[in-house]
Amino acid sequence: MYQYDAIDHQLVAERVAQFRDQTERFLNKELSEQEFLPLRLQNGLYVQRYAPMLRVAIPYGMLSSKQLRTLSDISRRYDRGYGHFSTRQNLQFNWPKLEEVPDILAELAAVEMHAIQTSGNCIRNTTTDQYSGVIADEIVDPRPYCELIRQWSTFHPEYAFLPRKFKIAVNANENSDRAATQVHDIGLHIKKNAAGEIGFKVIVGGGLGRTPMVGVTICEFIPRADLLTYLEAIVRVYNQHGRRDNKYKARIKILVKALGIDEFRLRVEDEWKHIKNNESTVPAAEFERLQSFFTEPSYEALTDNPGALTDKLAESTGFSRWFERNTFPHKKPGYRIVTLTLKKAGQAPGDATADQMDKAADLADKYSFSELRVSHEQNLVLADVRQDQLIELWNDCKEAGFATPTLGLLTDMICCPGGDFCALANAKSIPIAEQIQAEFENLDYLYDIGDLDLNISGCMNACGHHHVGNIGILGVDKKGEEFYQISIGGASGHDASIGKILGPSFAQEEISRVIHKLIDVYIGQRTPEEHFIDTYRRIGITPFKEAVYAKVN
Amino acid sequence: MQKLIKDGSIVENQYSLIQDGDSYTDSNGIIPVDKWLEKPVPTAGVWLNSDQNPNLLKDVDLSQFAVIGVNFPAFVDGRGFTYARLLRERYNFKGELRALGHFIPDQLGYLLRVGFNSFDFASEVNLDSALKLHKTFNIKYQGDVSDPRPIFLKR
Ligand code: HEM
Ligand code: SF4
């Protein structure tokens, strides 16, 4: 994991002091509400429906058990004993007191954490695949590159007041894209060229919200040394030409669309030619230095499929289900990647109580070199578990509520906080998640349905990524009443697409019936190999529409 | 005239800011850039609005100006940060680079780093309090106008 040196410590300490001063001046009325707003936002502090919300960065999802214990401790002492893991590898506290936030930040700083740029119109926390560094099929470990981008974007003096927030995600895996890079302002795909050199395919102008778009490729291969100057060029063009008159049209996706990718690319290249090869060109030694923070833990020489695993798999369906769904092949023999699901029925997706955080930290200490990851799907990951210890880990997970064996299935949904917490919501989303979890509790049925992303947002801002759910649910307001619009056919991986709206929206109590109908159409039409999304792509929206809106008589 | 912060001290303002529509023949004036381009009279300097990119001045010898102003119509309009860098780094402007308009004291750290050295605050800003914020962080991860080396060349 990345370790701060004296320089990083000092930077974060200076930020804490600065924010303490800003908060005091706001409380003394020396700073107006309007002036304090972007200052607090740049430090992850929203003012929400019931209380402020503080968003803590978990850079590229890496967390030590010590850091997680600090988060749980903070949630107990300053909040209500829980936190919410978000889709952007952040943790949100829903009930901190404004006057205590500087103290919270100081406690975070002590364990090398912060809330810098987790909100506001600046470059946000860079996200990546939660299985980075351990998954068998990645091209290289993306984390050193994420750390490079983190440092470049932290307090970048030119880009603290962009037209709009700016999100970068990195992927280094050709078979899967767990970071949804194509729906980010910039998506970076790490590649190797024919000479074996590392570089990036650069995708620009993706995003969700009011005008959802899949990004377009601006450049097929930028050598890694040029990464920062090329990013500079893109963000600089955006800062100068992005619209500022309308917040919904201020994102880079609107600029790229308005200019067309060719004109946008010309402008970026024109900018780049002035700064290419300047001091920000990254020397190989820096990549080596960053890489050295992400060296392998002390793995033991083991072999795959030890008896302790295979015997248990044969004996216990519960265990083998969990193994099949919630664990992944590791690049090292004898190890496995394990996802701890935070999707237990009755618990808001992504929520973790302080006790659960402590428990997860204990599990990381016991089974996984004291490290964890946070995933885009709002789960936690133990990246380095010995296969012969999986059975023991599974038993521990069951106790803690982390063993719901449904990763990637219908009930492993992404869900925003919605009307229960969020001031912007048009409708609640957590009760919808609960309704669906209750309806689809039969595991055999869920397994039969297979891989399916279901995403729920409480409003057009799309925090729950509903547009890229294979099934997406969006809360809408109709004359003061809460309704839900359903879309199908979205996807967030390498095959990213924006879902299509099925038709008129539904009342809350109808949702699980509607989802059932959609699933029935899929099951009736699928070929043996097809996932929901494939069947949809083959047969189109009409059969789904007909089934859902058919008159009952 | 309202005082300003320049090079870290509170000083008298030596120039008059000429707004659109004013007469722009004052040789001590900072003139709207489009007016000056129409009629390049001798002057202390020009100022850019947030939709006026410094490349308007790419064919102009900037050494004739003692000062260039960049206006912030609202403090959240961050175009001026890029303009300042371009004026310093691309167009090599060495004179006084003055922030004008509705920027706020809490932005001083960033403004200094992109090359501003003078700050003509909105009239309601208390300059003594603002002066306390006239400093950048000690650590800078990226290169900037005062030092183009990013952190990896300094560790
Ligand atoms: C409860 C407080 C929250 C507030 C006030 C809030 C507010 C917003 C707003 C205003 C946007 C719109 C941005 C746009 O127009 O592009 C947005 C987008 C987003 N939010 Fe939230 N949000 C909250 C919680 C969350 C949570 C809990 C998550 C994760 C589970 C989240 C993840 C996202 C994501 C991923 C987007 C991106 C959409 C895109 O790619 O354009 N937010 N949020
Ligand atoms: S999608 Fe809307 S309701 Fe949900 S968290 Fe985002 S802003 Fe709030």
Coordinates of N, CA and C and ligand atoms in Angstrom, one line a residue, chain A residues 46 48 53 55 84-88 92 94 164-165 167 183-184 206-210 247-248 251 253 376 378 414-417 421-424 460-465, ligand 1:
Chain A
Y46 N -20.7 18.0 2.5 CA -22.0 18.4 1.9 C -22.9 18.9 3.1
Q48 N -26.6 18.1 4.0 CA -27.6 17.1 3.5 C -29.0 17.4 4.1
M53 N -22.8 15.9 5.5 CA -22.3 14.6 5.2 C -20.8 14.7 4.8
R55 N -17.5 13.0 3.2 CA -17.0 12.0 2.3 C -15.5 11.8 2.4
H84 N -21.1 4.6 5.1 CA -21.7 4.2 3.8 C -20.6 4.1 2.7
F85 N -20.3 2.9 2.2 CA -19.3 2.8 1.1 C -20.0 3.2 -0.2
S86 N -19.4 4.1 -0.9 CA -20.0 4.6 -2.1 C -19.4 4.0 -3.4
T87 N -20.1 4.2 -4.5 CA -19.6 3.7 -5.8 C -18.3 4.2 -6.2
R88 N -17.8 5.3 -5.6 CA -16.5 5.9 -6.0 C -15.4 5.6 -5.0
Q92 N -18.8 7.5 3.3 CA -19.6 8.7 3.7 C -20.1 8.5 5.1
N94 N -22.8 10.1 7.5 CA -24.1 10.9 7.3 C -24.4 11.9 8.4
R164 N -17.1 22.0 -13.6 CA -17.8 20.9 -12.9 C -16.8 19.9 -12.3
K165 N -17.4 19.0 -11.5 CA -16.5 17.9 -10.9 C -15.9 17.1 -12.1
K167 N -13.9 13.4 -13.0 CA -13.6 12.1 -12.4 C -12.8 11.3 -13.4
V183 N -17.7 5.5 -18.3 CA -18.7 6.5 -17.9 C -18.0 7.5 -17.0
H184 N -16.8 7.8 -17.2 CA -16.0 8.8 -16.4 C -15.6 9.9 -17.4
G206 N -17.2 10.5 -21.0 CA -18.3 9.7 -20.5 C -18.9 10.3 -19.2
G207 N -20.1 9.9 -18.8 CA -20.6 10.3 -17.6 C -22.1 10.0 -17.5
L208 N -22.6 10.1 -16.3 CA -24.1 9.8 -16.1 C -24.8 11.1 -15.9
G209 N -25.7 11.1 -14.9 CA -26.4 12.3 -14.6 C -27.5 12.6 -15.6
R210 N -27.8 13.8 -15.8 CA -29.0 14.2 -16.7 C -28.8 13.8 -18.1
K247 N -25.3 24.3 -15.0 CA -24.5 23.2 -14.4 C -24.7 21.9 -15.0
Y248 N -25.9 21.7 -15.6 CA -26.1 20.4 -16.3 C -25.4 20.3 -17.6
R251 N -20.4 19.6 -17.9 CA -19.5 18.5 -17.9 C -18.7 18.4 -19.2
K253 N -18.3 16.0 -21.0 CA -19.1 15.2 -22.1 C -19.8 16.1 -23.0
H376 N -16.4 -0.7 -6.4 CA -17.4 0.2 -7.0 C -18.8 -0.3 -6.7
Q378 N -19.9 -1.3 -4.0 CA -20.2 -1.1 -2.6 C -20.0 -2.3 -1.7
I414 N -26.4 -1.9 -6.8 CA -25.9 -0.7 -6.4 C -27.1 0.2 -6.1
C415 N -27.0 1.0 -5.0 CA -28.1 1.8 -4.6 C -27.6 3.1 -3.9
C416 N -28.1 4.2 -4.3 CA -27.8 5.4 -3.7 C -28.6 5.6 -2.4
P417 N -28.2 6.6 -1.6 CA -29.0 6.7 -0.3 C -30.4 7.2 -0.5
F421 N -31.9 9.9 2.9 CA -30.8 10.7 3.4 C -30.5 11.9 2.6
C422 N -30.9 11.8 1.3 CA -30.3 12.8 0.4 C -31.4 13.9 0.0
A423 N -30.9 15.1 0.2 CA -31.8 16.3 0.0 C -32.3 16.4 -1.5
L424 N -31.5 15.8 -2.4 CA -31.9 16.0 -3.8 C -32.8 15.0 -4.4
M460 N -32.1 11.9 -11.0 CA -31.4 12.0 -12.2 C -29.9 12.2 -12.0
N461 N -29.4 12.5 -10.8 CA -28.0 12.7 -10.7 C -27.2 11.3 -10.8
A462 N -28.0 10.3 -10.7 CA -27.4 9.0 -11.1 C -26.3 8.4 -10.2
C463 N -26.4 8.8 -8.9 CA -25.3 8.3 -8.0 C -25.4 6.8 -7.9
G464 N -26.5 6.2 -8.1 CA -26.6 4.7 -8.1 C -26.4 4.1 -9.5
H465 N -25.9 5.0 -10.5 CA -25.5 4.4 -11.8 C -26.6 3.7 -12.5
Ligands
HEM1 C1 -26.2 11.8 0.1 C2 -25.6 12.7 -0.5 C3 -25.3 12.8 -2.0 C4 -25.5 13.9 -2.7 C5 -26.0 15.2 -2.3 C6 -25.1 13.6 -4.0 C7 -25.1 14.5 -5.1 C8 -24.8 14.2 -6.3 C9 -25.0 15.1 -7.5 C10 -25.6 16.5 -7.4 C11 -24.6 14.4 -8.5 C12 -24.7 14.9 -9.9 C13 -23.6 15.2 -10.7 C14 -23.9 15.5 -12.2 O1 -24.9 16.1 -12.5 O2 -23.1 15.0 -13.0 C15 -24.0 13.2 -8.1 C16 -23.5 12.2 -9.0 C17 -22.9 11.1 -8.5 N1 -22.9 10.6 -7.2 FE1 -23.8 11.5 -5.7 N2 -24.6 12.3 -4.1 C18 -24.7 11.8 -2.8 C19 -24.4 10.5 -2.5 C20 -23.8 9.6 -3.3 C21 -23.5 8.3 -2.9 C22 -23.9 7.6 -1.6 C23 -22.9 7.7 -4.0 C24 -22.4 6.3 -4.1 C25 -23.2 5.3 -3.7 C26 -22.7 8.7 -5.0 C27 -22.1 8.5 -6.2 C28 -22.3 9.4 -7.2 C29 -21.8 9.1 -8.5 C30 -21.1 7.8 -8.9 C31 -22.2 10.1 -9.4 C32 -21.9 10.2 -10.8 C33 -22.7 10.3 -11.9 C34 -21.8 10.6 -13.1 O3 -21.0 9.8 -13.4 O4 -22.0 11.6 -13.7 N3 -23.3 9.9 -4.5 N4 -24.2 13.1 -6.8

